[in-house]
Tab-separated table of C-alpha atoms in Angstrom:
chain	number	residue	atom	x	y	z
G	22	MET	CA	-0.128	-0.091	0.131
G	23	ALA	CA	1.508	3.159	-1.199
G	24	THR	CA	1.804	6.091	1.600
G	25	GLU	CA	0.914	9.685	0.424
G	26	LYS	CA	3.663	12.224	0.559
G	27	PRO	CA	2.979	15.154	2.779
G	28	VAL	CA	1.891	18.008	1.079
G	29	THR	CA	2.220	21.690	2.387
G	30	PRO	CA	-1.239	23.549	1.531
G	31	THR	CA	-1.058	26.774	-0.708
G	32	GLU	CA	-1.809	30.008	1.231
G	33	GLU	CA	-5.224	30.028	-0.638
G	34	GLN	CA	-5.798	26.255	0.583
G	35	LEU	CA	-5.056	27.353	4.146
G	36	GLU	CA	-7.313	30.307	3.936
G	37	ILE	CA	-10.030	27.754	2.783
G	38	LEU	CA	-9.280	25.140	5.675
G	39	GLU	CA	-8.966	27.927	8.175
G	40	PHE	CA	-12.413	29.375	7.224
G	41	ASN	CA	-13.837	26.355	7.384
G	42	PHE	CA	-12.462	25.057	11.017
G	43	CYS	CA	-12.997	28.695	12.623
G	44	LYS	CA	-16.282	29.526	11.058
G	45	VAL	CA	-18.153	26.454	9.796
G	46	ASN	CA	-17.263	23.302	11.615
G	47	LYS	CA	-14.282	22.095	13.721
G	48	TYR	CA	-15.565	18.437	13.178
G	49	PRO	CA	-16.676	18.292	9.501
G	50	ASP	CA	-18.786	15.363	8.612
G	51	PRO	CA	-17.532	12.858	5.561
G	52	THR	CA	-19.812	14.927	2.815
G	53	THR	CA	-18.472	18.101	4.201
G	54	LEU	CA	-14.956	17.107	4.343
G	55	CYS	CA	-15.502	15.886	0.780
G	56	LEU	CA	-16.755	19.264	-0.456
G	57	ILE	CA	-13.864	20.951	1.484
G	58	ALA	CA	-11.270	18.631	-0.329
G	59	ALA	CA	-12.807	19.414	-3.790
G	60	GLU	CA	-12.686	23.248	-2.984
G	61	THR	CA	-9.126	23.279	-1.930
G	62	GLY	CA	-7.914	20.447	-4.288
G	63	LEU	CA	-6.379	18.252	-1.950
G	64	SER	CA	-7.374	14.897	-1.344
G	65	GLU	CA	-9.902	14.123	1.377
G	66	GLU	CA	-7.006	12.079	3.189
G	67	GLN	CA	-5.073	15.271	3.318
G	68	THR	CA	-8.014	17.279	4.456
G	69	GLN	CA	-9.269	14.926	6.914
G	70	LYS	CA	-5.154	14.865	8.402
G	71	TRP	CA	-5.079	18.556	8.173
G	72	PHE	CA	-8.610	19.000	10.358
G	73	LYS	CA	-7.194	16.389	12.908
G	74	GLN	CA	-3.797	18.346	13.395
G	75	ARG	CA	-5.752	21.843	13.552
G	76	LEU	CA	-8.071	20.144	16.191
G	77	ALA	CA	-5.193	19.140	18.136
G	78	GLU	CA	-3.656	22.523	18.055
G	79	TRP	CA	-6.714	24.407	19.032
G	80	ARG	CA	-7.500	21.898	21.888
G	81	LYS	CA	-3.967	22.561	23.004
G	82	SER	CA	-4.239	26.647	23.037
G	83	GLU	CA	-7.570	26.287	24.872
G	84	GLY	CA	-6.003	24.167	27.649
G	85	LEU	CA	-7.913	20.816	26.649
G	86	PRO	CA	-6.501	17.261	25.856
G	87	SER	CA	-5.046	17.155	22.374
G	88	GLU	CA	-7.343	13.956	21.892
G	89	CYS	CA	-10.952	13.724	22.798
G	90	GLY	CA	-11.642	10.859	25.461
G	91	SER	CA	-14.244	9.978	27.828
G	92	VAL	CA	-14.263	11.655	31.302
G	93	ARG	CA	-13.048	9.121	34.054
G	94	ASP	CA	-13.337	9.745	37.670
């Protein structure tokens, strides 16, 4: 199975990704992810990976764990 080479989004692609992350939805469903990928010209996998990394950054900046998990007492 071939692995995808890391791609650095262009400034225009980043603007689209950031807009969708900040203004639309931090947790896009598969259909929305597909639409964002089509709009940016990135693959769905690249778009999903970007959202996952960006969400981890956002959670860290908010003082939250980088991964969602259940609350355990």
